[in-house]
Amino acid sequence: MKSKIRVSENKICPLEHAVNTISGKWKIPIVWHLHHGIKKPTDFYSKIAGINRRVLTRQLKEMEESGIINKTITRLKPLEVEYQLTSVGDQLVQSLWSLNNWGEVLLQEKIVR
Amino acid sequence: MKSKIRVSENKICPLEHAVNTISGKWKIPIVWHLHHGIKKPTDFYSKIAGINRRVLTRQLKEMEESGIINKTITRLKPLEVEYQLTSVGDQLVQSLWSLNNWGEVLLQEKIVR
């Protein structure tokens, strides 16, 4: 299993690529809410405190370009769109659990120290 | 298992905390090389292309503060230090594999598209 991390130009490519892809401020909450059935951009405002339209639009666009989410036009006039996780995005949800568990260990360690 | 991700103030706390902790530009390569026995700051220069002393020092300090690595003074004059992964840092190495595998899927998807 360990041979799977490839070091190219002294970088850990797949892992760094993964972290860079999800490290935008709101991307993890967006993935999380999409996973739980939120589809419309307007619904994200009530779910993610502090996010604004401009930032949300940019993050969604970046995530679409990364291949994590798909955009579907559901109505033309007025324009309405919906987002959903791609198959790759769904796989991300699964792989985030291990990191989440580590985050819990880290937070617990912080409390203990 | 799904109940483990806690949403607090509309943020996924442990997961975001984990991602923020490792999202510094060189932190993943540093963890990786520490895991493979690199201990001295000077040895990182030959292993991680493009990293400079100031950045390396800052990243190591942040990682120490996060509880991922420990610093040991091995010699006083001239001062020599060594770093190693803490128990929490070791657990991170394990949990990065899942994300690395997802990174591979993502890169593969990029080639196909």
XYZ file of C-alpha atoms in Angstrom:
226
model
C 0.000 0.000 0.000
C 2.801 2.414 0.900
C 4.203 2.365 -2.615
C 1.098 4.195 -3.750
C 2.401 7.572 -2.574
C 4.569 8.760 -5.412
C 7.201 11.367 -4.819
C 7.665 13.454 -7.939
C 9.821 16.582 -7.938
C 10.005 16.084 -4.187
C 6.260 16.452 -3.844
C 3.757 13.810 -2.845
C 1.599 14.189 -5.918
C -1.761 12.453 -5.378
C -1.936 13.434 -1.729
C -0.972 17.056 -2.291
C -3.341 17.227 -5.224
C -6.126 15.899 -2.993
C -5.407 18.346 -0.166
C -5.080 21.306 -2.533
C -8.370 20.355 -4.184
C -10.324 20.454 -0.930
C -8.477 23.171 0.975
C -10.593 26.097 -0.189
C -12.273 27.630 2.859
C -15.802 26.397 2.139
C -15.202 23.326 0.002
C -15.485 20.736 2.741
C -18.778 22.161 4.089
C -20.060 22.332 0.495
C -19.171 18.674 -0.142
C -20.760 17.795 3.175
C -24.064 19.547 2.437
C -24.197 18.223 -1.132
C -23.747 14.767 0.345
C -26.751 15.496 2.548
C -29.011 16.534 -0.297
C -28.507 20.292 -0.574
C -28.528 21.104 -4.280
C -29.367 24.757 -4.914
C -26.875 27.590 -4.367
C -29.495 29.579 -2.443
C -29.854 26.745 0.061
C -26.160 26.943 0.939
C -26.604 30.418 2.446
C -28.822 29.093 5.198
C -26.530 26.133 5.818
C -23.079 27.728 5.717
C -22.740 30.790 7.936
C -20.556 33.576 6.585
C -20.447 32.482 2.962
C -21.392 35.074 0.352
C -22.600 34.765 -3.213
C -19.309 35.714 -4.883
C -17.238 33.278 -2.821
C -19.779 30.470 -3.139
C -19.909 30.905 -6.929
C -16.105 30.777 -7.178
C -15.792 27.745 -4.917
C -18.515 25.865 -6.818
C -16.813 26.712 -10.129
C -13.440 25.472 -8.855
C -15.023 22.279 -7.550
C -16.770 21.737 -10.887
C -13.418 22.205 -12.682
C -11.809 19.741 -10.257
C -14.396 17.127 -11.239
C -15.892 16.862 -7.744
C -19.326 18.286 -8.585
C -21.660 18.597 -11.545
C -23.905 21.527 -12.415
C -27.325 20.963 -13.959
C -29.532 23.736 -15.369
C -33.014 22.952 -14.074
C -34.805 26.041 -15.357
C -33.941 28.638 -17.989
C -36.113 31.648 -17.132
C -35.330 32.583 -14.445
C -32.100 30.587 -14.511
C -31.939 27.889 -11.855
C -29.104 25.475 -11.335
C -28.489 22.502 -9.103
C -25.272 20.872 -8.031
C -24.484 17.304 -7.127
C -21.422 15.275 -6.255
C -19.842 13.341 -9.093
C -18.741 9.754 -8.576
C -15.269 11.094 -7.658
C -16.873 13.547 -5.223
C -18.758 10.695 -3.596
C -15.492 8.830 -3.139
C -14.063 11.927 -1.461
C -16.853 11.844 1.147
C -15.810 8.328 2.020
C -12.118 9.112 2.252
C -12.691 12.204 4.407
C -13.808 10.052 7.334
C -10.323 8.856 8.117
C -9.051 12.433 8.156
C -12.029 13.503 10.241
C -11.189 10.837 12.784
C -7.623 12.114 12.911
C -8.936 15.658 13.364
C -10.856 14.421 16.393
C -7.686 12.893 17.847
C -5.873 16.173 17.194
C -8.582 18.255 18.869
C -8.653 15.894 21.826
C -4.860 16.149 22.113
C -5.200 19.948 22.098
C -7.609 19.797 25.039
C -5.321 17.459 26.991
C -2.165 19.555 26.451
C -19.846 6.240 11.553
C -21.444 9.266 9.897
C -22.333 10.832 13.218
C -18.646 11.379 13.813
C -18.519 14.482 11.656
C -19.816 17.241 13.890
C -21.175 20.381 12.344
C -20.559 23.301 14.673
C -21.313 26.871 13.605
C -21.916 25.425 10.178
C -18.363 24.120 9.993
C -17.207 20.522 9.993
C -14.862 20.937 12.917
C -12.545 17.897 13.166
C -12.231 17.544 9.418
C -11.587 21.231 8.768
C -9.175 21.314 11.666
C -7.322 18.347 10.153
C -7.166 19.874 6.673
C -6.084 23.278 7.994
C -3.365 21.626 10.065
C -1.772 19.903 7.084
C -2.479 22.416 4.321
C 0.757 24.413 4.665
C 2.690 24.112 1.416
C 5.441 21.813 2.727
C 3.776 20.080 5.649
C 2.788 16.895 3.870
C 6.272 16.353 2.377
C 7.751 17.082 5.830
C 5.484 14.503 7.488
C 6.338 12.082 4.729
C 10.115 12.464 5.118
C 9.924 12.352 8.929
C 7.983 9.123 8.540
C 10.882 7.822 6.435
C 13.563 8.671 8.961
C 14.676 12.200 8.039
C 15.267 14.026 11.313
C 17.584 17.010 10.856
C 16.419 20.293 9.298
C 19.514 20.331 7.046
C 18.500 16.984 5.547
C 15.171 18.397 4.410
C 16.881 20.740 1.944
C 18.189 17.837 -0.119
C 14.841 16.059 0.064
C 12.381 18.873 -0.571
C 13.197 20.978 -3.622
C 12.432 24.663 -3.346
C 12.105 24.885 0.415
C 14.213 27.531 2.134
C 15.421 27.858 5.720
C 12.929 30.524 6.786
C 9.908 28.658 5.419
C 11.088 25.292 6.762
C 11.628 26.789 10.234
C 8.140 28.315 10.236
C 6.468 25.141 9.013
C 8.290 22.997 11.575
C 7.320 25.450 14.334
C 3.653 25.381 13.287
C 3.699 21.583 13.144
C 5.276 21.441 16.577
C 2.547 23.761 17.897
C -0.080 21.555 16.272
C 1.260 18.554 18.166
C 2.262 16.628 15.046
C 6.025 16.701 15.627
C 8.483 16.936 18.526
C 11.777 18.797 18.587
C 14.772 17.382 20.470
C 17.996 19.310 21.102
C 20.761 16.795 20.353
C 23.752 19.130 20.764
C 24.176 22.530 22.379
C 27.328 23.978 20.800
C 26.832 24.248 17.921
C 23.089 23.863 18.348
C 21.660 20.801 16.641
C 18.043 19.716 16.702
C 16.114 16.727 15.455
C 12.448 16.312 14.712
C 10.230 13.291 14.894
C 6.548 12.543 14.486
C 4.508 12.396 17.666
C 1.992 9.620 18.206
C -0.670 11.911 16.678
C 1.639 12.611 13.738
C 2.050 8.885 13.185
C -1.719 8.492 13.117
C -1.863 11.214 10.464
C 0.469 9.190 8.212
C -1.981 6.325 8.386
C -5.031 8.455 7.671
C -3.380 10.207 4.708
C -3.431 6.998 2.683
C -7.144 7.134 2.062
C -6.843 10.722 0.842
C -3.839 9.791 -1.271
C -5.863 7.054 -2.928
C -8.605 9.568 -3.661
C -5.976 11.940 -5.085
C -4.969 9.162 -7.475
C -8.576 8.697 -8.591
C -8.834 12.461 -9.093
C -5.644 12.633 -11.157
C -6.743 9.643 -13.218
C -10.113 11.327 -13.827
C -8.261 14.456 -14.970
C -6.317 12.439 -17.561
C -9.494 10.760 -18.853
C -11.472 14.003 -19.204
